[in-house]
mmCIF file of C-alpha atoms in Angstrom:
data_model
loop_
_atom_site.group_PDB
_atom_site.id
_atom_site.type_symbol
_atom_site.label_atom_id
_atom_site.label_comp_id
_atom_site.label_asym_id
_atom_site.label_seq_id
_atom_site.Cartn_x
_atom_site.Cartn_y
_atom_site.Cartn_z
ATOM 1 C CA UNK A 1 5.780 -17.875 15.560
ATOM 2 C CA UNK A 2 2.731 -15.681 15.016
ATOM 3 C CA UNK A 3 3.302 -11.977 14.570
ATOM 4 C CA UNK A 4 0.579 -9.358 14.848
ATOM 5 C CA UNK A 5 0.695 -5.952 13.208
ATOM 6 C CA UNK A 6 -1.911 -3.388 14.195
ATOM 7 C CA UNK A 7 -2.880 -0.238 12.355
ATOM 8 C CA UNK A 8 -5.578 2.391 12.288
ATOM 9 C CA UNK A 9 -5.152 4.258 15.552
ATOM 10 C CA UNK A 10 -5.101 8.015 15.753
ATOM 11 C CA UNK A 11 -6.570 11.188 17.168
ATOM 12 C CA UNK A 12 -10.253 11.908 16.610
ATOM 13 C CA UNK A 13 -12.963 14.035 18.127
ATOM 14 C CA UNK A 14 -15.791 12.649 20.195
ATOM 15 C CA UNK A 15 -18.528 11.196 18.023
ATOM 16 C CA UNK A 16 -16.196 10.255 15.191
ATOM 17 C CA UNK A 17 -15.148 6.794 14.036
ATOM 18 C CA UNK A 18 -11.970 4.774 13.628
ATOM 19 C CA UNK A 19 -11.261 1.331 12.252
ATOM 20 C CA UNK A 20 -8.453 -0.744 13.685
ATOM 21 C CA UNK A 21 -6.881 -3.614 11.780
ATOM 22 C CA UNK A 22 -4.650 -6.420 12.965
ATOM 23 C CA UNK A 23 -2.954 -8.783 10.548
ATOM 24 C CA UNK A 24 -1.498 -12.088 11.711
ATOM 25 C CA UNK A 25 1.469 -13.596 9.922
ATOM 26 C CA UNK A 26 4.315 -16.015 10.522
ATOM 27 C CA UNK A 27 4.099 -19.067 8.365
ATOM 28 C CA UNK A 28 1.809 -21.925 9.258
ATOM 29 C CA UNK A 29 -0.325 -21.370 12.330
ATOM 30 C CA UNK A 30 -3.800 -22.056 13.597
ATOM 31 C CA UNK A 31 -6.279 -19.496 14.821
ATOM 32 C CA UNK A 32 -9.233 -20.228 17.050
ATOM 33 C CA UNK A 33 -9.996 -16.625 17.866
ATOM 34 C CA UNK A 34 -8.724 -13.076 18.128
ATOM 35 C CA UNK A 35 -9.507 -10.173 20.357
ATOM 36 C CA UNK A 36 -8.973 -6.509 21.044
ATOM 37 C CA UNK A 37 -7.933 -5.223 24.431
ATOM 38 C CA UNK A 38 -7.210 -1.715 25.630
ATOM 39 C CA UNK A 39 -5.286 -0.096 28.421
ATOM 40 C CA UNK A 40 -5.769 3.476 29.542
ATOM 41 C CA UNK A 41 -3.204 5.287 31.694
ATOM 42 C CA UNK A 42 -3.384 4.109 35.279
ATOM 43 C CA UNK A 43 -5.866 1.355 34.466
ATOM 44 C CA UNK A 44 -5.654 -2.365 33.899
ATOM 45 C CA UNK A 45 -5.842 -3.888 30.467
ATOM 46 C CA UNK A 46 -9.418 -4.826 29.603
ATOM 47 C CA UNK A 47 -11.111 -6.891 26.941
ATOM 48 C CA UNK A 48 -12.931 -4.750 24.392
ATOM 49 C CA UNK A 49 -14.155 -7.380 21.949
ATOM 50 C CA UNK A 50 -13.345 -10.897 20.809
ATOM 51 C CA UNK A 51 -14.357 -13.156 17.969
ATOM 52 C CA UNK A 52 -14.104 -16.853 17.245
ATOM 53 C CA UNK A 53 -12.391 -17.555 13.967
ATOM 54 C CA UNK A 54 -15.518 -19.256 12.691
ATOM 55 C CA UNK A 55 -17.175 -15.894 13.150
ATOM 56 C CA UNK A 56 -20.020 -17.476 15.049
ATOM 57 C CA UNK A 57 -19.194 -16.055 18.455
ATOM 58 C CA UNK A 58 -18.445 -12.506 19.495
ATOM 59 C CA UNK A 59 -18.207 -10.822 22.862
ATOM 60 C CA UNK A 60 -18.096 -7.163 23.780
ATOM 61 C CA UNK A 61 -17.403 -5.126 26.852
ATOM 62 C CA UNK A 62 -20.587 -3.487 28.093
ATOM 63 C CA UNK A 63 -19.011 -0.079 27.597
ATOM 64 C CA UNK A 64 -18.697 -0.559 23.822
ATOM 65 C CA UNK A 65 -21.794 -2.580 22.969
ATOM 66 C CA UNK A 66 -23.751 -0.930 20.190
ATOM 67 C CA UNK A 67 -20.805 1.278 19.206
ATOM 68 C CA UNK A 68 -17.970 -1.129 18.328
ATOM 69 C CA UNK A 69 -18.038 -4.072 15.950
ATOM 70 C CA UNK A 70 -15.421 -6.785 15.673
ATOM 71 C CA UNK A 71 -15.059 -8.751 12.457
ATOM 72 C CA UNK A 72 -12.506 -10.911 10.736
ATOM 73 C CA UNK A 73 -11.351 -11.853 7.277
ATOM 74 C CA UNK A 74 -10.000 -15.363 7.543
ATOM 75 C CA UNK A 75 -8.561 -15.212 4.027
ATOM 76 C CA UNK A 76 -6.320 -12.344 5.134
ATOM 77 C CA UNK A 77 -5.761 -13.537 8.715
ATOM 78 C CA UNK A 78 -6.975 -10.122 9.781
ATOM 79 C CA UNK A 79 -9.280 -8.922 12.519
ATOM 80 C CA UNK A 80 -10.929 -5.509 12.542
ATOM 81 C CA UNK A 81 -12.470 -3.283 15.162
ATOM 82 C CA UNK A 82 -14.886 -0.695 13.849
ATOM 83 C CA UNK A 83 -15.321 1.968 16.492
ATOM 84 C CA UNK A 84 -18.210 4.394 16.092
ATOM 85 C CA UNK A 85 -19.472 7.236 18.273
ATOM 86 C CA UNK A 86 -16.159 7.378 20.054
ATOM 87 C CA UNK A 87 -16.010 8.914 23.508
ATOM 88 C CA UNK A 88 -13.099 10.474 25.416
ATOM 89 C CA UNK A 89 -13.199 7.490 27.771
ATOM 90 C CA UNK A 90 -12.310 5.241 24.845
ATOM 91 C CA UNK A 91 -8.851 6.805 24.834
ATOM 92 C CA UNK A 92 -6.306 4.052 25.371
ATOM 93 C CA UNK A 93 -3.669 1.912 23.750
ATOM 94 C CA UNK A 94 -5.467 -0.831 21.868
ATOM 95 C CA UNK A 95 -3.869 -4.263 21.597
ATOM 96 C CA UNK A 96 -4.679 -7.103 19.276
ATOM 97 C CA UNK A 97 -4.407 -10.648 20.637
ATOM 98 C CA UNK A 98 -4.343 -14.091 19.024
ATOM 99 C CA UNK A 99 -5.510 -17.482 20.295
ATOM 100 C CA UNK A 100 -3.879 -20.451 18.615
ATOM 101 C CA UNK A 101 -5.224 -23.299 20.711
ATOM 102 C CA UNK A 102 -7.944 -22.305 23.121
ATOM 103 C CA UNK A 103 -10.631 -19.714 22.599
ATOM 104 C CA UNK A 104 -10.191 -16.902 25.052
ATOM 105 C CA UNK A 105 -6.625 -17.815 25.931
ATOM 106 C CA UNK A 106 -4.330 -15.447 24.093
ATOM 107 C CA UNK A 107 -0.760 -16.436 23.375
ATOM 108 C CA UNK A 108 0.390 -13.659 21.079
ATOM 109 C CA UNK A 109 -0.026 -9.908 21.447
ATOM 110 C CA UNK A 110 0.453 -6.981 19.118
ATOM 111 C CA UNK A 111 2.539 -3.942 19.914
ATOM 112 C CA UNK A 112 -0.461 -1.706 20.480
ATOM 113 C CA UNK A 113 -1.884 1.312 18.704
ATOM 114 C CA UNK A 114 -2.875 4.567 20.368
ATOM 115 C CA UNK A 115 -6.443 5.819 20.119
ATOM 116 C CA UNK A 116 -7.073 9.296 21.460
ATOM 117 C CA UNK A 117 -10.533 10.824 21.540
ATOM 118 C CA UNK A 118 -10.773 14.529 22.288
ATOM 119 C CA UNK A 119 -13.873 16.127 23.728
#
């Protein structure tokens, strides 16, 4: 059973940066990709960024393109989300997600980490 542990959230001012980390653990498991989602109060959960475990493919929400970068360290089973030039509208709970069999189909979710951007 895969377990995901996120870290790196916090309170920052607009224009500042944060780096989120998500480590996968749980014995022997396969990874085809991982992603970051976010959910703001009163809104649906949305995909922020995703990466194939080969590192070849990445996708980003239009709202974060050019500001956020997703990366992974396969040796540590860890995915990162570097968030630069943060805006108040980036405020949300950020969730890490893991795909074990099919890229884009997530079967394990982290507990979430709060990111708050003040203006």
